[in-house]
Amino acid sequence: MTRRSVEVPQSSSKTPPAVRVLIVDGQAQSRRAILRSLRGTPTMVIEAANTAEARERIASACIDLALIDEKLSDGSGIALAEELQRGRLATQTVVMTDHADFALAVEAMRAGAADVIVKPLKADQVRATLSRALERQHTHRAVQQRVQRLRRICKKLNASRDEITQQVDVLCSDLVAAYQELATQMHQAVQTSEFAGVVGNELDLESLLRKTLEHLLHKAGPTNAAIFLPSTSDEYSLGGYVNYDCTSESADILLQHLADVLAPRLARRSNILHITDNTTLVEWIGDDAAYLEDAHIVAFPCRHDGEVLASIALFRDGAQPFESSFVEACNTIAPMLAGFLAKIIRIHHRHHGDDSQSREAA
């Protein structure tokens, strides 16, 4: 089958390109009639006598409008219209029939046909069909262009949204970190104020140790507690204690062992020791760990200008674990108690220095 085309001479570079029209009809006379109707229109007509030829034409050219006869020698025109519509969404299809039939029209529309026209075709009917089909095609292409443009916009918006989301996530993380830091600072300020209010300007060592133990018990609840004071560089003595659930005999042995073993090791730490299992307990306490089996321990050194002036240990049954807020409070209390102890030591040395000078003068 040869191709025929009817084209309008292009008068300028702005003349729109020819519309490719495929005529699929087994009757040559019918195809010639449609060709005559399209004279004077900017069209390029491609002919096919059956579905096999139509598929060859469709495979080798972009079709804008397909006029397909309902009955073809090797298949259904409606099936071909549906096939063409599935593969080329921009192609308009029109089904031609020898008789008007509502059921046929419904079937053609369901197959994707834009129109159904009855043969024999008149020139004005063919031109009107072409005009309507092209208008629908232009509308479809405009919609497709808008869809593509919207997709590009959506893609950009999604990229912007992702970027903003990342910035918001970073900002939220910074805010959370800042809030946590502020909350920690506020908690430390509260702990500092409370302990300073309890101790005041206490200059008596025994009273200072007693008030410290009372404050720790107020924060931790019922617990065993002991304060160890350095007597030499590696030796510690008991400065004060609270016996919550130990017998008198076991308490004496245990406190002495803590003074001999735990306190010197605490002096080599810079942070709080929090023991919650028996394995760690044995590592720190040694032979007398059986006295504290299943117990939890919070212990910490009180350091001032690099020198440990006291070590504190609190312990009780693991069924009543120490809360994390109490452990944090100990971080605040430790340097404060060391500062108060340093103050007492300075005043004590100054007082004894004055007494020595008075005796020498006498």
mmCIF file of C-alpha atoms in Angstrom:
data_model
loop_
_atom_site.group_PDB
_atom_site.id
_atom_site.type_symbol
_atom_site.label_atom_id
_atom_site.label_comp_id
_atom_site.label_asym_id
_atom_site.label_seq_id
_atom_site.Cartn_x
_atom_site.Cartn_y
_atom_site.Cartn_z
ATOM 1 C CA MET A 1 0.000 0.000 0.000
ATOM 2 C CA THR A 2 1.417 3.391 -0.959
ATOM 3 C CA ARG A 3 1.160 6.534 1.097
ATOM 4 C CA ARG A 4 -0.711 9.542 -0.143
ATOM 5 C CA SER A 5 -0.594 12.992 1.332
ATOM 6 C CA VAL A 6 -2.486 16.177 0.799
ATOM 7 C CA GLU A 7 -0.604 19.199 2.127
ATOM 8 C CA VAL A 8 -1.170 22.918 2.042
ATOM 9 C CA PRO A 9 1.837 24.844 0.621
ATOM 10 C CA GLN A 10 3.760 26.463 3.468
ATOM 11 C CA SER A 11 3.750 30.214 3.001
ATOM 12 C CA SER A 12 6.000 31.031 5.941
ATOM 13 C CA SER A 13 8.206 29.445 8.568
ATOM 14 C CA LYS A 14 5.410 29.857 11.096
ATOM 15 C CA THR A 15 3.013 27.520 9.238
ATOM 16 C CA PRO A 16 2.033 24.693 11.611
ATOM 17 C CA PRO A 17 3.360 21.221 10.763
ATOM 18 C CA ALA A 18 1.149 18.804 8.823
ATOM 19 C CA VAL A 19 -1.257 16.678 10.820
ATOM 20 C CA ARG A 20 -0.636 12.957 10.287
ATOM 21 C CA VAL A 21 -3.929 11.195 9.533
ATOM 22 C CA LEU A 22 -4.146 7.424 9.271
ATOM 23 C CA ILE A 23 -7.089 6.005 7.267
ATOM 24 C CA VAL A 24 -7.728 2.327 7.908
ATOM 25 C CA ASP A 25 -10.414 1.097 5.526
ATOM 26 C CA GLY A 26 -10.621 -1.986 3.283
ATOM 27 C CA GLN A 27 -12.475 -0.076 0.560
ATOM 28 C CA ALA A 28 -10.205 1.985 -1.710
ATOM 29 C CA GLN A 29 -13.145 4.093 -2.855
ATOM 30 C CA SER A 30 -13.916 5.075 0.740
ATOM 31 C CA ARG A 31 -10.285 6.022 1.380
ATOM 32 C CA ARG A 32 -10.226 8.179 -1.805
ATOM 33 C CA ALA A 33 -13.382 9.958 -0.697
ATOM 34 C CA ILE A 34 -11.774 10.866 2.630
ATOM 35 C CA LEU A 35 -8.627 12.036 0.807
ATOM 36 C CA ARG A 36 -10.692 14.389 -1.361
ATOM 37 C CA SER A 37 -12.393 15.735 1.774
ATOM 38 C CA LEU A 38 -9.026 16.577 3.335
ATOM 39 C CA ARG A 39 -7.700 18.563 0.393
ATOM 40 C CA GLY A 40 -6.751 22.071 1.398
ATOM 41 C CA THR A 41 -6.080 21.079 5.015
ATOM 42 C CA PRO A 42 -2.575 20.860 6.533
ATOM 43 C CA THR A 43 -2.601 17.070 6.667
ATOM 44 C CA MET A 44 -0.395 14.152 5.692
ATOM 45 C CA VAL A 45 -2.568 11.139 4.967
ATOM 46 C CA ILE A 46 -1.360 7.573 5.439
ATOM 47 C CA GLU A 47 -3.501 4.707 4.170
ATOM 48 C CA ALA A 48 -3.920 1.110 5.353
ATOM 49 C CA ALA A 49 -6.379 -1.546 4.103
ATOM 50 C CA ASN A 50 -6.345 -3.783 7.191
ATOM 51 C CA THR A 51 -5.055 -4.085 10.762
ATOM 52 C CA ALA A 52 -1.723 -5.627 9.695
ATOM 53 C CA GLU A 53 -0.904 -2.701 7.408
ATOM 54 C CA ALA A 54 -2.173 -0.266 10.048
ATOM 55 C CA ARG A 55 0.225 -1.665 12.610
ATOM 56 C CA GLU A 56 3.130 -1.231 10.173
ATOM 57 C CA ARG A 57 2.159 2.406 9.536
ATOM 58 C CA ILE A 58 1.722 3.081 13.256
ATOM 59 C CA ALA A 59 5.140 1.585 14.011
ATOM 60 C CA SER A 60 6.909 3.848 11.496
ATOM 61 C CA ALA A 61 5.140 7.181 12.040
ATOM 62 C CA CYS A 62 3.575 9.313 14.758
ATOM 63 C CA ILE A 63 -0.171 9.429 14.148
ATOM 64 C CA ASP A 64 -2.266 12.417 15.243
ATOM 65 C CA LEU A 65 -5.669 11.148 14.035
ATOM 66 C CA ALA A 66 -6.727 7.624 13.044
ATOM 67 C CA LEU A 67 -9.947 7.063 11.067
ATOM 68 C CA ILE A 68 -10.669 3.344 11.446
ATOM 69 C CA ASP A 69 -13.436 1.364 9.772
ATOM 70 C CA GLU A 70 -15.430 -0.817 12.131
ATOM 71 C CA LYS A 71 -15.084 -3.934 9.942
ATOM 72 C CA LEU A 72 -11.691 -4.936 8.549
ATOM 73 C CA SER A 73 -10.702 -8.042 6.623
ATOM 74 C CA ASP A 74 -8.323 -9.312 9.336
ATOM 75 C CA GLY A 75 -9.848 -8.036 12.550
ATOM 76 C CA SER A 76 -12.009 -5.564 14.419
ATOM 77 C CA GLY A 77 -11.579 -1.851 13.881
ATOM 78 C CA ILE A 78 -12.706 -1.178 17.449
ATOM 79 C CA ALA A 79 -10.029 -3.562 18.778
ATOM 80 C CA LEU A 80 -7.431 -1.721 16.677
ATOM 81 C CA ALA A 81 -8.652 1.613 18.056
ATOM 82 C CA GLU A 82 -8.296 0.304 21.601
ATOM 83 C CA GLU A 83 -4.814 -1.039 20.830
ATOM 84 C CA LEU A 84 -3.765 2.289 19.351
ATOM 85 C CA GLN A 85 -5.218 4.201 22.276
ATOM 86 C CA ARG A 86 -3.328 2.097 24.819
ATOM 87 C CA GLY A 87 -0.004 2.585 23.073
ATOM 88 C CA ARG A 88 -0.302 6.228 21.992
ATOM 89 C CA LEU A 89 -2.297 8.346 24.396
ATOM 90 C CA ALA A 90 -1.868 11.479 22.260
ATOM 91 C CA THR A 91 -3.469 9.865 19.164
ATOM 92 C CA GLN A 92 -7.147 10.616 18.542
ATOM 93 C CA THR A 93 -9.165 7.695 17.126
ATOM 94 C CA VAL A 94 -12.458 7.880 15.225
ATOM 95 C CA VAL A 95 -14.453 4.757 14.324
ATOM 96 C CA MET A 96 -16.286 4.668 10.968
ATOM 97 C CA THR A 97 -19.369 2.469 10.494
ATOM 98 C CA ASP A 98 -21.955 1.769 7.798
ATOM 99 C CA HIS A 99 -24.909 2.116 10.162
ATOM 100 C CA ALA A 100 -25.740 4.065 13.322
ATOM 101 C CA ASP A 101 -25.854 1.824 16.394
ATOM 102 C CA PHE A 102 -25.976 2.991 20.009
ATOM 103 C CA ALA A 103 -24.380 -0.222 21.308
ATOM 104 C CA LEU A 104 -21.549 0.174 18.782
ATOM 105 C CA ALA A 105 -21.029 3.778 19.839
ATOM 106 C CA VAL A 106 -20.788 2.749 23.500
ATOM 107 C CA GLU A 107 -18.308 -0.012 22.638
ATOM 108 C CA ALA A 108 -16.181 2.394 20.606
ATOM 109 C CA MET A 109 -16.126 4.991 23.363
ATOM 110 C CA ARG A 110 -15.087 2.359 25.888
ATOM 111 C CA ALA A 111 -12.243 1.445 23.535
ATOM 112 C CA GLY A 112 -11.048 5.040 23.727
ATOM 113 C CA ALA A 113 -12.462 6.360 20.446
ATOM 114 C CA ALA A 114 -13.105 10.101 20.415
ATOM 115 C CA ASP A 115 -15.985 9.871 17.930
ATOM 116 C CA VAL A 116 -18.117 7.531 15.799
ATOM 117 C CA ILE A 117 -19.167 8.632 12.291
ATOM 118 C CA VAL A 118 -21.457 6.979 9.725
ATOM 119 C CA LYS A 119 -20.396 6.291 6.122
ATOM 120 C CA PRO A 120 -20.600 7.454 3.404
ATOM 121 C CA LEU A 121 -18.716 10.465 4.672
ATOM 122 C CA LYS A 122 -19.286 13.982 3.413
ATOM 123 C CA ALA A 123 -16.457 16.497 3.057
ATOM 124 C CA ASP A 124 -17.796 18.871 5.708
ATOM 125 C CA GLN A 125 -18.363 15.923 8.052
ATOM 126 C CA VAL A 126 -14.760 14.750 7.616
ATOM 127 C CA ARG A 127 -13.422 18.271 8.165
ATOM 128 C CA ALA A 128 -15.587 18.754 11.247
ATOM 129 C CA THR A 129 -14.420 15.401 12.612
ATOM 130 C CA LEU A 130 -10.816 16.404 11.961
ATOM 131 C CA SER A 131 -11.349 19.751 13.662
ATOM 132 C CA ARG A 132 -12.967 18.193 16.738
ATOM 133 C CA ALA A 133 -10.332 15.510 16.986
ATOM 134 C CA LEU A 134 -7.474 17.983 16.723
ATOM 135 C CA GLU A 135 -9.098 20.276 19.264
ATOM 136 C CA ARG A 136 -9.360 17.368 21.689
ATOM 137 C CA GLN A 137 -5.769 16.454 20.909
ATOM 138 C CA HIS A 138 -4.571 20.012 21.564
ATOM 139 C CA THR A 139 -6.527 20.033 24.807
ATOM 140 C CA HIS A 140 -5.016 16.681 25.767
ATOM 141 C CA ARG A 141 -1.511 17.890 24.963
ATOM 142 C CA ALA A 142 -2.085 21.094 26.917
ATOM 143 C CA VAL A 143 -3.241 19.033 29.875
ATOM 144 C CA GLN A 144 -0.201 16.776 29.518
ATOM 145 C CA GLN A 145 2.079 19.815 29.409
ATOM 146 C CA ARG A 146 0.425 21.210 32.524
ATOM 147 C CA VAL A 147 0.790 17.826 34.214
ATOM 148 C CA GLN A 148 4.472 17.707 33.285
ATOM 149 C CA ARG A 149 4.949 21.263 34.497
ATOM 150 C CA LEU A 150 3.150 20.440 37.748
ATOM 151 C CA ARG A 151 5.321 17.354 38.165
ATOM 152 C CA ARG A 152 8.454 19.464 37.731
ATOM 153 C CA ILE A 153 7.093 21.990 40.224
ATOM 154 C CA CYS A 154 6.187 19.188 42.642
ATOM 155 C CA LYS A 155 9.668 17.745 42.262
ATOM 156 C CA LYS A 156 11.194 21.117 43.100
ATOM 157 C CA LEU A 157 8.765 21.557 45.988
ATOM 158 C CA ASN A 158 9.634 18.109 47.308
ATOM 159 C CA ALA A 159 13.332 18.942 47.083
ATOM 160 C CA SER A 160 12.687 22.230 48.907
ATOM 161 C CA ARG A 161 10.539 20.427 51.457
ATOM 162 C CA ASP A 162 13.272 17.861 52.062
ATOM 163 C CA GLU A 163 15.800 20.651 52.503
ATOM 164 C CA ILE A 164 13.510 22.537 54.876
ATOM 165 C CA THR A 165 12.770 19.296 56.738
ATOM 166 C CA GLN A 166 16.484 18.711 57.204
ATOM 167 C CA GLN A 167 16.934 22.276 58.418
ATOM 168 C CA VAL A 168 13.993 21.881 60.804
ATOM 169 C CA ASP A 169 15.423 18.578 62.063
ATOM 170 C CA VAL A 170 18.776 20.251 62.701
ATOM 171 C CA LEU A 171 17.050 23.174 64.395
ATOM 172 C CA CYS A 172 14.945 20.836 66.530
ATOM 173 C CA SER A 173 18.042 18.860 67.491
ATOM 174 C CA ASP A 174 19.803 22.101 68.425
ATOM 175 C CA LEU A 175 16.770 23.211 70.447
ATOM 176 C CA VAL A 176 16.571 19.859 72.218
ATOM 177 C CA ALA A 177 20.281 19.971 72.999
ATOM 178 C CA ALA A 178 19.987 23.581 74.197
ATOM 179 C CA TYR A 179 16.953 22.713 76.319
ATOM 180 C CA GLN A 180 18.727 19.710 77.831
ATOM 181 C CA GLU A 181 21.773 21.835 78.585
ATOM 182 C CA LEU A 182 19.578 24.547 80.094
ATOM 183 C CA ALA A 183 17.648 21.964 82.117
ATOM 184 C CA THR A 184 20.934 20.513 83.381
ATOM 185 C CA GLN A 185 22.196 23.961 84.339
ATOM 186 C CA MET A 186 18.918 24.777 86.089
ATOM 187 C CA HIS A 187 19.015 21.452 87.933
ATOM 188 C CA GLN A 188 22.583 22.102 89.010
ATOM 189 C CA ALA A 189 21.634 25.606 90.134
ATOM 190 C CA VAL A 190 18.768 24.207 92.212
ATOM 191 C CA GLN A 191 21.021 21.548 93.749
ATOM 192 C CA THR A 192 23.678 24.139 94.506
ATOM 193 C CA SER A 193 21.155 26.474 96.120
ATOM 194 C CA GLU A 194 19.614 23.695 98.208
ATOM 195 C CA PHE A 195 22.929 22.373 99.515
ATOM 196 C CA ALA A 196 24.236 25.867 100.197
ATOM 197 C CA GLY A 197 21.042 26.605 102.098
ATOM 198 C CA VAL A 198 21.454 23.473 104.234
ATOM 199 C CA VAL A 199 25.142 23.998 105.024
ATOM 200 C CA GLY A 200 25.114 27.793 105.195
ATOM 201 C CA ASN A 201 28.333 29.227 106.638
ATOM 202 C CA GLU A 202 29.013 26.171 108.755
ATOM 203 C CA LEU A 203 32.617 26.188 110.042
ATOM 204 C CA ASP A 204 32.402 23.221 112.390
ATOM 205 C CA LEU A 205 33.641 20.051 110.688
ATOM 206 C CA GLU A 206 31.409 17.644 112.587
ATOM 207 C CA SER A 207 28.325 19.760 111.968
ATOM 208 C CA LEU A 208 29.214 20.142 108.266
ATOM 209 C CA LEU A 209 29.510 16.363 107.829
ATOM 210 C CA ARG A 210 26.246 15.740 109.672
ATOM 211 C CA LYS A 211 24.313 18.285 107.576
ATOM 212 C CA THR A 212 25.802 16.808 104.417
ATOM 213 C CA LEU A 213 24.645 13.315 105.334
ATOM 214 C CA GLU A 214 21.189 14.623 106.230
ATOM 215 C CA HIS A 215 20.942 16.374 102.865
ATOM 216 C CA LEU A 216 22.025 13.237 100.988
ATOM 217 C CA LEU A 217 19.439 11.146 102.827
ATOM 218 C CA HIS A 218 16.791 13.746 102.044
ATOM 219 C CA LYS A 219 17.636 13.381 98.343
ATOM 220 C CA ALA A 220 18.154 9.598 98.205
ATOM 221 C CA GLY A 221 15.690 8.332 100.791
ATOM 222 C CA PRO A 222 16.571 5.739 103.458
ATOM 223 C CA THR A 223 20.091 4.457 102.788
ATOM 224 C CA ASN A 224 23.409 3.608 104.420
ATOM 225 C CA ALA A 225 25.903 6.440 103.982
ATOM 226 C CA ALA A 226 29.461 7.172 105.077
ATOM 227 C CA ILE A 227 31.949 10.013 104.695
ATOM 228 C CA PHE A 228 35.647 9.152 104.727
ATOM 229 C CA LEU A 229 38.310 11.776 105.427
ATOM 230 C CA PRO A 230 41.972 11.445 104.408
ATOM 231 C CA SER A 231 44.419 10.950 107.239
ATOM 232 C CA THR A 232 47.460 10.434 104.989
ATOM 233 C CA SER A 233 47.905 10.265 101.244
ATOM 234 C CA ASP A 234 46.538 6.689 100.949
ATOM 235 C CA GLU A 235 44.710 6.210 104.240
ATOM 236 C CA TYR A 236 41.192 7.255 105.154
ATOM 237 C CA SER A 237 39.240 7.306 108.373
ATOM 238 C CA LEU A 238 35.491 7.386 108.982
ATOM 239 C CA GLY A 239 34.249 10.960 109.379
ATOM 240 C CA GLY A 240 30.569 10.169 109.790
ATOM 241 C CA TYR A 241 27.995 7.557 108.798
ATOM 242 C CA VAL A 242 24.314 6.605 108.787
ATOM 243 C CA ASN A 243 23.372 2.959 109.465
ATOM 244 C CA TYR A 244 20.119 2.113 107.733
ATOM 245 C CA ASP A 245 19.875 -1.678 107.543
ATOM 246 C CA CYS A 246 23.217 -3.150 108.692
ATOM 247 C CA THR A 247 23.842 -4.837 112.041
ATOM 248 C CA SER A 248 26.273 -3.037 114.329
ATOM 249 C CA GLU A 249 28.917 -5.747 113.995
ATOM 250 C CA SER A 250 28.733 -5.990 110.199
ATOM 251 C CA ALA A 251 28.577 -2.208 109.876
ATOM 252 C CA ASP A 252 31.873 -1.743 111.753
ATOM 253 C CA ILE A 253 33.652 -4.349 109.598
ATOM 254 C CA LEU A 254 32.160 -3.069 106.381
ATOM 255 C CA LEU A 255 32.847 0.619 107.034
ATOM 256 C CA GLN A 256 36.434 -0.126 107.962
ATOM 257 C CA HIS A 257 36.869 -2.133 104.781
ATOM 258 C CA LEU A 258 35.355 0.662 102.713
ATOM 259 C CA ALA A 259 37.761 3.116 104.333
ATOM 260 C CA ASP A 260 40.727 0.844 103.612
ATOM 261 C CA VAL A 261 39.779 -0.308 100.066
ATOM 262 C CA LEU A 262 37.097 1.811 98.450
ATOM 263 C CA ALA A 263 38.036 5.315 99.597
ATOM 264 C CA PRO A 264 41.657 5.217 98.312
ATOM 265 C CA ARG A 265 40.475 3.913 94.942
ATOM 266 C CA LEU A 266 37.830 6.633 94.724
ATOM 267 C CA ALA A 267 40.578 9.217 95.135
ATOM 268 C CA ARG A 268 41.954 8.132 91.779
ATOM 269 C CA ARG A 269 38.607 8.709 90.016
ATOM 270 C CA SER A 270 37.314 11.964 88.614
ATOM 271 C CA ASN A 271 33.666 10.939 88.340
ATOM 272 C CA ILE A 272 30.944 9.166 90.287
ATOM 273 C CA LEU A 273 31.070 5.404 90.809
ATOM 274 C CA HIS A 274 27.625 3.801 90.406
ATOM 275 C CA ILE A 275 27.612 0.024 91.047
ATOM 276 C CA THR A 276 24.475 -1.945 90.162
ATOM 277 C CA ASP A 277 25.726 -5.553 89.788
ATOM 278 C CA ASN A 278 27.656 -8.062 91.916
ATOM 279 C CA THR A 279 30.472 -8.510 89.392
ATOM 280 C CA THR A 280 31.443 -4.844 89.537
ATOM 281 C CA LEU A 281 30.911 -4.918 93.298
ATOM 282 C CA VAL A 282 33.521 -7.665 93.740
ATOM 283 C CA GLU A 283 35.968 -5.776 91.519
ATOM 284 C CA TRP A 284 35.762 -2.709 93.778
ATOM 285 C CA ILE A 285 35.155 -4.148 97.250
ATOM 286 C CA GLY A 286 37.070 -7.423 97.109
ATOM 287 C CA ASP A 287 36.931 -10.001 99.896
ATOM 288 C CA ASP A 288 34.158 -8.380 101.922
ATOM 289 C CA ALA A 289 31.820 -7.897 98.919
ATOM 290 C CA ALA A 290 29.545 -10.563 100.413
ATOM 291 C CA TYR A 291 28.386 -7.990 102.989
ATOM 292 C CA LEU A 292 26.999 -5.920 100.084
ATOM 293 C CA GLU A 293 25.717 -8.673 97.828
ATOM 294 C CA ASP A 294 22.881 -7.464 95.537
ATOM 295 C CA ALA A 295 23.382 -3.923 96.813
ATOM 296 C CA HIS A 296 23.647 -0.765 94.748
ATOM 297 C CA ILE A 297 26.395 1.731 95.555
ATOM 298 C CA VAL A 298 26.887 5.409 94.715
ATOM 299 C CA ALA A 299 30.362 6.654 95.698
ATOM 300 C CA PHE A 300 32.340 9.745 94.744
ATOM 301 C CA PRO A 301 35.403 11.776 95.734
ATOM 302 C CA CYS A 302 35.125 15.425 96.830
ATOM 303 C CA ARG A 303 38.049 17.164 95.146
ATOM 304 C CA HIS A 304 39.237 20.768 95.580
ATOM 305 C CA ASP A 305 42.163 22.149 93.537
ATOM 306 C CA GLY A 306 43.092 18.591 92.564
ATOM 307 C CA GLU A 307 43.178 17.314 96.169
ATOM 308 C CA VAL A 308 40.600 14.861 97.525
ATOM 309 C CA LEU A 309 39.332 16.198 100.856
ATOM 310 C CA ALA A 310 36.632 13.551 101.392
ATOM 311 C CA SER A 311 35.051 10.451 99.832
ATOM 312 C CA ILE A 312 31.391 9.557 100.210
ATOM 313 C CA ALA A 313 29.731 6.161 99.772
ATOM 314 C CA LEU A 314 26.008 5.379 99.876
ATOM 315 C CA PHE A 315 24.674 1.807 99.605
ATOM 316 C CA ARG A 316 21.414 -0.076 99.993
ATOM 317 C CA ASP A 317 19.566 -3.109 98.664
ATOM 318 C CA GLY A 318 19.244 -3.282 94.874
ATOM 319 C CA ALA A 319 15.468 -3.529 95.225
ATOM 320 C CA GLN A 320 15.616 0.224 95.915
ATOM 321 C CA PRO A 321 17.990 1.495 93.214
ATOM 322 C CA PHE A 322 19.289 5.051 93.303
ATOM 323 C CA GLU A 323 17.533 7.334 90.824
ATOM 324 C CA SER A 324 19.555 9.005 88.092
ATOM 325 C CA SER A 325 18.486 12.429 89.399
ATOM 326 C CA PHE A 326 20.185 11.634 92.719
ATOM 327 C CA VAL A 327 23.390 10.561 90.949
ATOM 328 C CA GLU A 328 23.334 13.879 89.077
ATOM 329 C CA ALA A 329 22.810 15.732 92.363
ATOM 330 C CA CYS A 330 25.941 14.060 93.765
ATOM 331 C CA ASN A 331 27.939 15.597 90.895
ATOM 332 C CA THR A 332 26.915 19.026 92.205
ATOM 333 C CA ILE A 333 27.356 18.260 95.912
ATOM 334 C CA ALA A 334 30.867 16.759 95.604
ATOM 335 C CA PRO A 335 32.792 19.943 94.614
ATOM 336 C CA MET A 336 30.693 22.088 96.954
ATOM 337 C CA LEU A 337 31.462 19.920 99.984
ATOM 338 C CA ALA A 338 35.141 19.949 98.999
ATOM 339 C CA GLY A 339 34.984 23.757 98.871
ATOM 340 C CA PHE A 340 33.468 23.968 102.362
ATOM 341 C CA LEU A 341 36.070 21.540 103.724
ATOM 342 C CA ALA A 342 38.862 23.597 102.149
ATOM 343 C CA LYS A 343 37.450 26.715 103.809
ATOM 344 C CA ILE A 344 37.430 25.029 107.229
ATOM 345 C CA ILE A 345 40.992 23.821 106.690
ATOM 346 C CA ARG A 346 42.198 27.347 105.787
ATOM 347 C CA ILE A 347 40.528 28.876 108.833
ATOM 348 C CA HIS A 348 41.914 26.136 111.054
ATOM 349 C CA HIS A 349 45.473 26.706 109.752
ATOM 350 C CA ARG A 350 45.121 30.480 110.107
ATOM 351 C CA HIS A 351 43.905 30.105 113.694
ATOM 352 C CA HIS A 352 46.770 27.821 114.628
ATOM 353 C CA GLY A 353 49.214 30.159 112.875
ATOM 354 C CA ASP A 354 47.973 33.072 114.988
ATOM 355 C CA ASP A 355 48.326 31.022 118.188
ATOM 356 C CA SER A 356 51.926 30.106 117.284
ATOM 357 C CA GLN A 357 52.818 33.757 116.668
ATOM 358 C CA SER A 358 51.270 34.771 120.016
ATOM 359 C CA ARG A 359 53.282 32.157 121.892
ATOM 360 C CA GLU A 360 56.489 33.281 120.168
ATOM 361 C CA ALA A 361 55.798 36.920 121.061
ATOM 362 C CA ALA A 362 55.215 35.961 124.692
#
